[in-house]
Amino acid sequence: GLTGGFNWQATPNIVLGVEGDWDLSAVNNRNQLPFFAFHGEGKLTSLATIRPRVGFAADRALIYLTGGLAFGSVSANVSDWRALPFFGSASAFQAGYAVGAGLEYAFTDHISAKAEYMFTSLGSRDVFAYTPDWVRLGLNTSVLRTGVNYRF
């Protein structure tokens, strides 16, 4: 993924900033009912966030909280051979929110590394409405990630 942002040191210990990121994803969930000839699959193929952050700086370390908007590309596929055969595919670009916290450490004036926890919730919507395979398409994720940043 890619991350970009801006920080401003408001006081000697308080840092305010804004950050955006975009990640490709391979999150996949499958349900198979072998005796009922049903197969369902949901995927998240990309996830992006844009969010402010506020942190406490101690020497070269920054502990921060963040939260804002999340966007993702979600899809669902169903093949159902039960009573009435049904095959469906739906995808959507869905919006929601993201909240998280992290630790960033500056090794030099230009290079830092971070570890971050992020919870995202993408809004849900109904697909295949008024069929036996009516599905509510949405996603919540918890992600632990690390990164290396270059500061200009």
mmCIF file of C-alpha atoms in Angstrom:
data_model
loop_
_atom_site.group_PDB
_atom_site.id
_atom_site.type_symbol
_atom_site.label_atom_id
_atom_site.label_comp_id
_atom_site.label_asym_id
_atom_site.label_seq_id
_atom_site.Cartn_x
_atom_site.Cartn_y
_atom_site.Cartn_z
ATOM 1 C CA GLY A 1 0.000 0.000 0.000
ATOM 2 C CA LEU A 2 0.826 3.679 -0.118
ATOM 3 C CA THR A 3 0.628 6.277 2.638
ATOM 4 C CA GLY A 4 0.979 10.039 2.533
ATOM 5 C CA GLY A 5 0.400 12.771 5.042
ATOM 6 C CA PHE A 6 1.400 15.932 6.815
ATOM 7 C CA ASN A 7 2.356 16.581 10.457
ATOM 8 C CA TRP A 8 2.526 19.839 12.384
ATOM 9 C CA GLN A 9 4.164 20.105 15.797
ATOM 10 C CA ALA A 10 1.676 22.352 17.622
ATOM 11 C CA THR A 11 3.613 22.344 20.937
ATOM 12 C CA PRO A 12 6.846 20.630 21.978
ATOM 13 C CA ASN A 13 4.849 17.456 22.782
ATOM 14 C CA ILE A 14 1.647 17.665 20.689
ATOM 15 C CA VAL A 15 1.667 16.708 16.998
ATOM 16 C CA LEU A 16 -1.364 17.212 14.720
ATOM 17 C CA GLY A 17 -1.582 15.725 11.275
ATOM 18 C CA VAL A 18 -3.586 14.258 8.454
ATOM 19 C CA GLU A 19 -2.882 10.944 6.739
ATOM 20 C CA GLY A 20 -4.259 9.047 3.778
ATOM 21 C CA ASP A 21 -3.533 5.534 2.630
ATOM 22 C CA TRP A 22 -4.541 3.056 -0.034
ATOM 23 C CA ASP A 23 -3.958 -0.693 0.175
ATOM 24 C CA LEU A 24 -4.637 -3.588 -2.160
ATOM 25 C CA SER A 25 -6.240 -6.470 -0.324
ATOM 26 C CA ALA A 26 -6.907 -10.167 -0.658
ATOM 27 C CA VAL A 27 -9.421 -10.536 2.176
ATOM 28 C CA ASN A 28 -11.723 -13.371 1.151
ATOM 29 C CA ASN A 29 -14.506 -15.275 2.928
ATOM 30 C CA ARG A 30 -16.183 -18.394 1.524
ATOM 31 C CA ASN A 31 -19.197 -20.390 2.683
ATOM 32 C CA GLN A 32 -19.894 -23.818 1.288
ATOM 33 C CA LEU A 33 -22.848 -26.012 2.198
ATOM 34 C CA PRO A 34 -21.979 -29.362 0.600
ATOM 35 C CA PHE A 35 -25.361 -31.014 1.019
ATOM 36 C CA PHE A 36 -27.353 -28.025 -0.148
ATOM 37 C CA ALA A 37 -25.345 -27.100 -3.282
ATOM 38 C CA PHE A 38 -24.711 -23.543 -2.056
ATOM 39 C CA HIS A 39 -21.503 -21.544 -2.474
ATOM 40 C CA GLY A 40 -21.085 -17.944 -1.340
ATOM 41 C CA GLU A 41 -18.005 -15.735 -1.423
ATOM 42 C CA GLY A 42 -17.205 -12.193 -0.282
ATOM 43 C CA LYS A 43 -14.051 -10.204 -1.106
ATOM 44 C CA LEU A 44 -12.364 -6.951 -0.187
ATOM 45 C CA THR A 45 -10.010 -5.956 -3.013
ATOM 46 C CA SER A 46 -8.890 -2.493 -1.881
ATOM 47 C CA LEU A 47 -9.174 -0.278 1.185
ATOM 48 C CA ALA A 48 -8.401 3.430 1.559
ATOM 49 C CA THR A 49 -8.640 5.859 4.465
ATOM 50 C CA ILE A 50 -8.239 9.569 5.027
ATOM 51 C CA ARG A 51 -8.024 10.691 8.628
ATOM 52 C CA PRO A 52 -6.641 13.281 11.006
ATOM 53 C CA ARG A 53 -4.342 12.177 13.792
ATOM 54 C CA VAL A 54 -3.207 13.632 17.089
ATOM 55 C CA GLY A 55 -0.150 12.440 18.938
ATOM 56 C CA PHE A 56 2.110 12.878 21.910
ATOM 57 C CA ALA A 57 5.808 13.286 21.032
ATOM 58 C CA ALA A 58 8.546 12.155 23.413
ATOM 59 C CA ASP A 59 12.021 12.671 21.968
ATOM 60 C CA ARG A 60 11.951 10.782 18.612
ATOM 61 C CA ALA A 61 8.830 8.713 19.397
ATOM 62 C CA LEU A 62 5.223 9.632 18.612
ATOM 63 C CA ILE A 63 2.228 7.855 20.144
ATOM 64 C CA TYR A 64 -0.939 8.778 18.257
ATOM 65 C CA LEU A 65 -4.679 8.280 17.840
ATOM 66 C CA THR A 66 -6.378 8.557 14.480
ATOM 67 C CA GLY A 67 -9.840 8.288 12.961
ATOM 68 C CA GLY A 68 -11.700 9.293 9.823
ATOM 69 C CA LEU A 69 -13.243 8.041 6.605
ATOM 70 C CA ALA A 70 -12.710 4.594 5.076
ATOM 71 C CA PHE A 71 -13.527 3.436 1.541
ATOM 72 C CA GLY A 72 -13.352 -0.060 0.109
ATOM 73 C CA SER A 73 -14.164 -2.184 -2.905
ATOM 74 C CA VAL A 74 -16.345 -5.098 -1.746
ATOM 75 C CA SER A 75 -17.838 -7.899 -3.861
ATOM 76 C CA ALA A 76 -20.066 -10.961 -3.383
ATOM 77 C CA ASN A 77 -20.685 -14.031 -5.537
ATOM 78 C CA VAL A 78 -23.395 -16.651 -4.978
ATOM 79 C CA SER A 79 -24.171 -19.906 -6.743
ATOM 80 C CA ASP A 80 -27.139 -21.734 -5.300
ATOM 81 C CA TRP A 81 -28.540 -24.964 -6.742
ATOM 82 C CA ARG A 82 -31.135 -25.455 -4.025
ATOM 83 C CA ALA A 83 -34.884 -25.268 -4.799
ATOM 84 C CA LEU A 84 -34.594 -22.545 -7.474
ATOM 85 C CA PRO A 85 -31.114 -22.195 -9.072
ATOM 86 C CA PHE A 86 -29.657 -18.732 -8.555
ATOM 87 C CA PHE A 87 -26.337 -17.238 -9.619
ATOM 88 C CA GLY A 88 -25.376 -13.706 -8.704
ATOM 89 C CA SER A 89 -22.440 -11.357 -8.581
ATOM 90 C CA ALA A 90 -22.388 -7.872 -7.067
ATOM 91 C CA SER A 91 -19.692 -5.375 -6.226
ATOM 92 C CA ALA A 92 -19.714 -1.944 -4.663
ATOM 93 C CA PHE A 93 -17.438 0.841 -3.563
ATOM 94 C CA GLN A 94 -18.559 1.358 0.034
ATOM 95 C CA ALA A 95 -17.788 4.078 2.569
ATOM 96 C CA GLY A 96 -17.498 3.886 6.343
ATOM 97 C CA TYR A 97 -15.147 4.876 9.118
ATOM 98 C CA ALA A 98 -11.710 4.019 10.492
ATOM 99 C CA VAL A 99 -10.250 4.404 14.002
ATOM 100 C CA GLY A 100 -6.837 3.422 15.244
ATOM 101 C CA ALA A 101 -3.703 4.069 17.245
ATOM 102 C CA GLY A 102 -0.030 3.702 16.614
ATOM 103 C CA LEU A 103 3.578 4.335 17.478
ATOM 104 C CA GLU A 104 6.008 6.060 15.121
ATOM 105 C CA TYR A 105 9.738 6.395 15.721
ATOM 106 C CA ALA A 106 12.086 8.729 13.804
ATOM 107 C CA PHE A 107 15.466 7.085 13.219
ATOM 108 C CA THR A 108 16.752 10.187 11.388
ATOM 109 C CA ASP A 109 15.242 13.528 10.402
ATOM 110 C CA HIS A 110 13.971 11.881 7.197
ATOM 111 C CA ILE A 111 13.341 8.193 8.025
ATOM 112 C CA SER A 112 10.756 6.870 10.480
ATOM 113 C CA ALA A 113 8.997 3.556 11.058
ATOM 114 C CA LYS A 114 5.563 2.921 12.499
ATOM 115 C CA ALA A 115 3.376 0.177 13.876
ATOM 116 C CA GLU A 116 -0.367 0.772 13.827
ATOM 117 C CA TYR A 117 -3.677 -0.879 14.678
ATOM 118 C CA MET A 118 -6.661 0.173 12.537
ATOM 119 C CA PHE A 119 -10.313 -0.853 12.795
ATOM 120 C CA THR A 120 -12.447 -0.099 9.730
ATOM 121 C CA SER A 121 -16.155 -0.543 9.207
ATOM 122 C CA LEU A 122 -17.575 -0.226 5.709
ATOM 123 C CA GLY A 123 -21.274 0.505 5.523
ATOM 124 C CA SER A 124 -23.551 -2.343 4.520
ATOM 125 C CA ARG A 125 -26.072 -2.664 1.720
ATOM 126 C CA ASP A 126 -28.403 -5.401 0.524
ATOM 127 C CA VAL A 127 -27.650 -7.332 -2.674
ATOM 128 C CA PHE A 128 -29.710 -10.007 -4.447
ATOM 129 C CA ALA A 129 -32.801 -8.546 -2.776
ATOM 130 C CA TYR A 130 -36.045 -10.525 -3.011
ATOM 131 C CA THR A 131 -34.233 -13.782 -3.810
ATOM 132 C CA PRO A 132 -33.594 -16.767 -1.514
ATOM 133 C CA ASP A 133 -29.963 -15.559 -1.365
ATOM 134 C CA TRP A 134 -30.570 -12.041 -0.074
ATOM 135 C CA VAL A 135 -27.205 -10.871 1.323
ATOM 136 C CA ARG A 136 -26.170 -7.873 3.388
ATOM 137 C CA LEU A 137 -22.810 -6.806 1.933
ATOM 138 C CA GLY A 138 -20.503 -4.973 4.356
ATOM 139 C CA LEU A 139 -17.242 -5.491 6.161
ATOM 140 C CA ASN A 140 -15.450 -4.796 9.428
ATOM 141 C CA THR A 141 -11.678 -5.303 9.554
ATOM 142 C CA SER A 142 -8.994 -5.140 12.211
ATOM 143 C CA VAL A 143 -5.512 -4.617 10.807
ATOM 144 C CA LEU A 144 -2.076 -4.525 12.372
ATOM 145 C CA ARG A 145 0.426 -2.948 10.022
ATOM 146 C CA THR A 146 3.916 -1.592 9.906
ATOM 147 C CA GLY A 147 5.499 0.926 7.595
ATOM 148 C CA VAL A 148 8.555 2.950 6.788
ATOM 149 C CA ASN A 149 8.158 6.663 6.046
ATOM 150 C CA TYR A 150 10.363 9.124 4.229
ATOM 151 C CA ARG A 151 9.973 12.751 5.354
ATOM 152 C CA PHE A 152 10.641 15.613 2.952
#
